[in-house]
Structures are given as structure tokens and as C-alpha cells.
Amino acid sequence: MTTAEETAGGETSAWGEVTPDAARRLLIAAVEAFAERGYHATTTRDIAGRAGMSPAALYIHYKTKEELLHRISRIGHAKALEILQVAARREGTATERLTDAVSSFVRWHAGGRTTARVVQYELDSLGPDARAEILALRRQCDAEIRGIIEDGVATGEFDVLDVRGTTLAVMSLCIDVARWFNVDGPWTPDEVGALDADLVLRMVGATK
């Protein structure tokens, strides 16, 4: 099974680890509200209402609105990192691993675009400590892609003048899918993943 096949699941499947059920419902409601209105324009009353609960019920599970965003961001980034780690550590050439990493990462951003928008674009709404934790996870994600590209350069599969800059370009291409992907549009998450993987291989000058 490829990494892309392992990342199927939809918007709510990523939150299975959140318990009890009320905490999970509130978190999913927060994802929807933050994606629709933005973090700062969303109130705890908005979140509780979406979850079919009273505002007081929210504080039983989350002390603040920021705690909700922090947990969403941490779980989302951990999942993104897992996807990249699985692809980076699979057997195969650097070309095969980069193809798997990009297609799977893009699939996650397209298939879970609501979650991905919050995870990727609300970083600055977090306080300093929470933001530092999420930035550390982002650096790990970057390192997985950079490591594959470095391997490809070392084996002669890739022709890259600036590995760090190319890594940034690859990550930006993948992440931005969450901003524009439309479930009613002309492409499926799989198709966008395949398209972007092909574009990235051209970007790194893949020869194999």
C-alpha cells in the first residue's frame, strides 16, 4: 500500500484520538468555524452552537479558544509529519519517495482542505509557546522533504542548485492546495496529488 492510499479518510477521521465525544464534537466545530470565519472572528459561543452545546460546556473540555486552536494545529501537523515520514522512509529511489511524499501530502491538503486551512494558515493566532511548538513540527516536515531531495542529488537523480530554496518551493506548492481546492471542481484529491508530484519531479530535474 502506498502512502497516498493510507491517507484516505475525510475531514473528521483525523480526530479519532480526541476523547470524550463532546470534546471531539467541539474540536470539529472549531475547525469548521475557524475555516469559515477565521480564528479572531470566531467566538466560543459560535463553536459551542455548531456542536449543539452550551458555551459553558465548552469550558469543561477547553480552557480557552486558543487551546482549541493549539490542539487542532498540533494534531494536524503531527499527521502531516507522519505522512511525510512514511514516504521518506519507504524503500525505493529518491524519485519514488519524493513522488509518494508529494502526492500524499497534497492529497491530505485537498481531501481535508477545511482542516488543512486552519492548520496551515492560523499559526500567527497562537501564543508564543504554542507557536514555537508548531513551528518545530513544521521544521521537521521541511526536513523530510529536504532529506529526500538531498538523497536524489547525491545519487544523481536530481539536478538542484539550491536544496533549501527548492524545499521551500515544494512545500509551498503542496500546502497552497488547501487554499484553492474545491470538492466540486474539475480534479479529485488523487488527481491533484499526481499533478503536483509530476510538477515537483520536473522542478528537481528528475532523471530516473
XYZ file of C-alpha atoms in Angstrom:
208
model
C 0.000 0.000 0.000
C 1.353 3.434 -0.923
C 1.324 6.383 1.432
C -1.350 8.002 -0.728
C -3.643 5.026 -0.180
C -3.063 5.228 3.553
C -4.142 8.878 3.775
C -7.769 8.360 2.719
C -10.255 9.349 5.377
C -12.050 12.663 5.031
C -12.343 15.673 7.325
C -13.342 14.062 10.625
C -11.297 10.859 10.671
C -8.185 12.648 11.945
C -9.848 13.444 15.266
C -10.450 9.891 16.466
C -7.842 10.315 19.195
C -9.804 13.182 20.764
C -11.974 11.973 23.624
C -14.573 12.101 25.051
C -17.128 12.527 22.281
C -18.118 16.022 23.444
C -14.511 17.228 23.212
C -14.231 15.808 19.702
C -17.506 17.456 18.602
C -16.292 20.805 19.902
C -12.956 20.448 18.146
C -14.587 19.594 14.808
C -16.963 22.535 15.247
C -13.983 24.789 15.926
C -12.249 23.607 12.747
C -15.334 24.457 10.691
C -15.794 27.851 12.355
C -12.131 28.878 12.109
C -12.019 27.865 8.432
C -15.205 29.758 7.644
C -14.805 32.910 9.725
C -11.186 32.988 10.811
C -9.878 32.471 14.320
C -10.292 36.028 15.584
C -13.846 36.434 14.249
C -14.992 33.166 15.834
C -16.367 33.188 19.385
C -16.649 30.335 21.836
C -20.409 30.739 21.521
C -20.108 30.123 17.761
C -18.156 26.928 18.386
C -20.495 25.612 21.070
C -23.533 26.381 18.922
C -22.119 24.413 15.983
C -21.522 21.475 18.299
C -25.086 21.687 19.670
C -23.830 22.522 23.141
C -23.943 25.441 25.554
C -20.978 27.843 25.821
C -20.442 26.673 29.392
C -19.992 23.105 28.157
C -17.008 24.140 26.055
C -15.012 25.215 29.099
C -15.338 21.764 30.615
C -13.043 20.459 27.872
C -11.043 23.508 26.728
C -9.927 26.380 28.923
C -9.649 28.858 26.064
C -10.326 29.260 22.362
C -6.572 29.256 21.812
C -6.291 25.838 23.465
C -8.673 24.522 20.821
C -6.601 26.004 18.003
C -3.392 24.690 19.551
C -4.758 21.163 19.742
C -6.080 21.323 16.177
C -2.700 22.588 14.961
C -0.712 20.001 16.901
C -2.784 17.038 15.716
C -2.858 18.307 12.142
C 0.873 18.925 11.938
C 1.626 15.582 13.572
C -0.457 13.856 10.901
C 1.256 15.817 8.126
C 4.649 14.868 9.538
C 3.639 11.208 9.757
C 2.606 11.217 6.082
C 5.975 12.634 5.041
C 7.955 10.336 7.320
C 6.276 7.222 5.940
C 7.034 8.313 2.382
C 10.613 9.343 3.162
C 11.428 6.031 4.874
C 9.868 3.664 2.346
C 12.066 1.537 0.126
C 12.740 2.907 -3.321
C 14.623 5.564 -5.190
C 14.590 9.222 -4.242
C 12.308 9.820 -7.219
C 9.817 7.243 -5.978
C 9.923 8.546 -2.429
C 9.508 12.185 -3.490
C 6.585 11.209 -5.719
C 4.945 9.393 -2.811
C 5.629 12.222 -0.353
C 4.257 14.980 -2.570
C 1.198 13.095 -3.827
C 0.282 12.027 -0.286
C 0.909 15.442 1.254
C -1.192 17.111 -1.454
C -3.926 14.508 -1.066
C -4.114 15.324 2.645
C -4.401 19.057 1.965
C -7.078 18.554 -0.697
C -9.111 15.803 0.961
C -9.030 17.570 4.325
C -8.944 21.107 2.972
C -11.066 22.602 5.800
C -8.759 21.214 8.457
C -5.633 21.991 6.434
C -6.614 25.648 6.002
C -6.826 26.073 9.762
C -3.686 24.052 10.466
C -1.572 25.871 7.890
C -2.886 29.435 7.952
C -3.782 30.241 11.578
C -0.297 29.850 13.010
C 0.037 33.526 13.904
C -3.091 33.317 16.075
C -1.244 31.122 18.581
C 0.628 32.451 21.585
C 4.456 32.307 21.670
C 4.851 28.908 23.372
C 2.219 27.136 21.280
C 3.523 28.776 18.114
C 7.067 27.607 18.874
C 5.860 24.026 19.261
C 4.048 24.093 15.915
C 6.996 25.739 14.171
C 9.191 22.878 15.394
C 6.802 20.397 13.756
C 6.879 22.434 10.546
C 10.654 22.321 10.512
C 10.501 18.550 10.813
C 8.127 18.401 7.837
C 10.526 20.546 5.819
C 13.418 18.296 6.848
C 11.700 15.184 5.466
C 11.275 16.720 2.013
C 14.744 18.253 2.111
C 16.242 14.883 3.024
C 14.658 13.187 0.013
C 15.883 15.934 -2.303
C 19.394 15.694 -0.846
C 19.347 11.937 -1.414
C 18.314 12.486 -5.027
C 21.109 14.983 -5.580
C 23.620 12.576 -4.038
C 22.558 9.706 -6.311
C 22.441 11.887 -9.399
C 18.663 11.543 -9.769
C 18.026 15.254 -9.174
C 19.712 18.359 -10.518
C 19.129 21.042 -7.871
C 21.231 24.163 -7.352
C 19.589 25.272 -4.088
C 18.174 22.425 -1.998
C 16.806 24.657 0.752
C 15.073 27.002 -1.674
C 13.683 24.099 -3.676
C 12.347 22.510 -0.491
C 10.521 25.740 0.318
C 9.019 25.820 -3.177
C 7.860 22.196 -2.935
C 6.276 22.719 0.473
C 4.531 25.898 -0.694
C 3.106 24.127 -3.743
C 1.702 21.325 -1.587
C 0.313 23.478 1.217
C -1.368 26.020 -1.038
C -3.700 23.295 -2.316
C -5.726 23.779 0.866
C -6.356 27.380 -0.142
C -7.820 26.748 -3.608
C -9.017 23.139 -3.836
C -12.755 22.814 -4.468
C -14.517 19.497 -3.992
C -16.875 20.463 -6.828
C -14.002 21.424 -9.122
C -12.523 19.501 -12.044
C -9.969 17.447 -10.065
C -10.062 14.853 -7.309
C -7.505 14.874 -4.470
C -5.752 11.936 -6.157
C -5.537 13.799 -9.456
C -4.151 16.947 -7.847
C -1.632 14.828 -5.960
C -0.454 13.175 -9.167
C -0.276 16.524 -10.974
C 1.779 18.207 -8.272
C 4.084 15.192 -7.922
C 4.824 15.438 -11.647
C 5.454 19.184 -11.346
C 7.842 18.650 -8.439
C 9.820 15.993 -10.320
C 10.241 18.497 -13.144
C 11.247 21.126 -10.591
C 14.085 18.981 -9.235
C 15.189 17.849 -12.692
C 14.456 14.181 -12.022
C 16.317 11.911 -14.425
C 15.040 8.475 -13.325
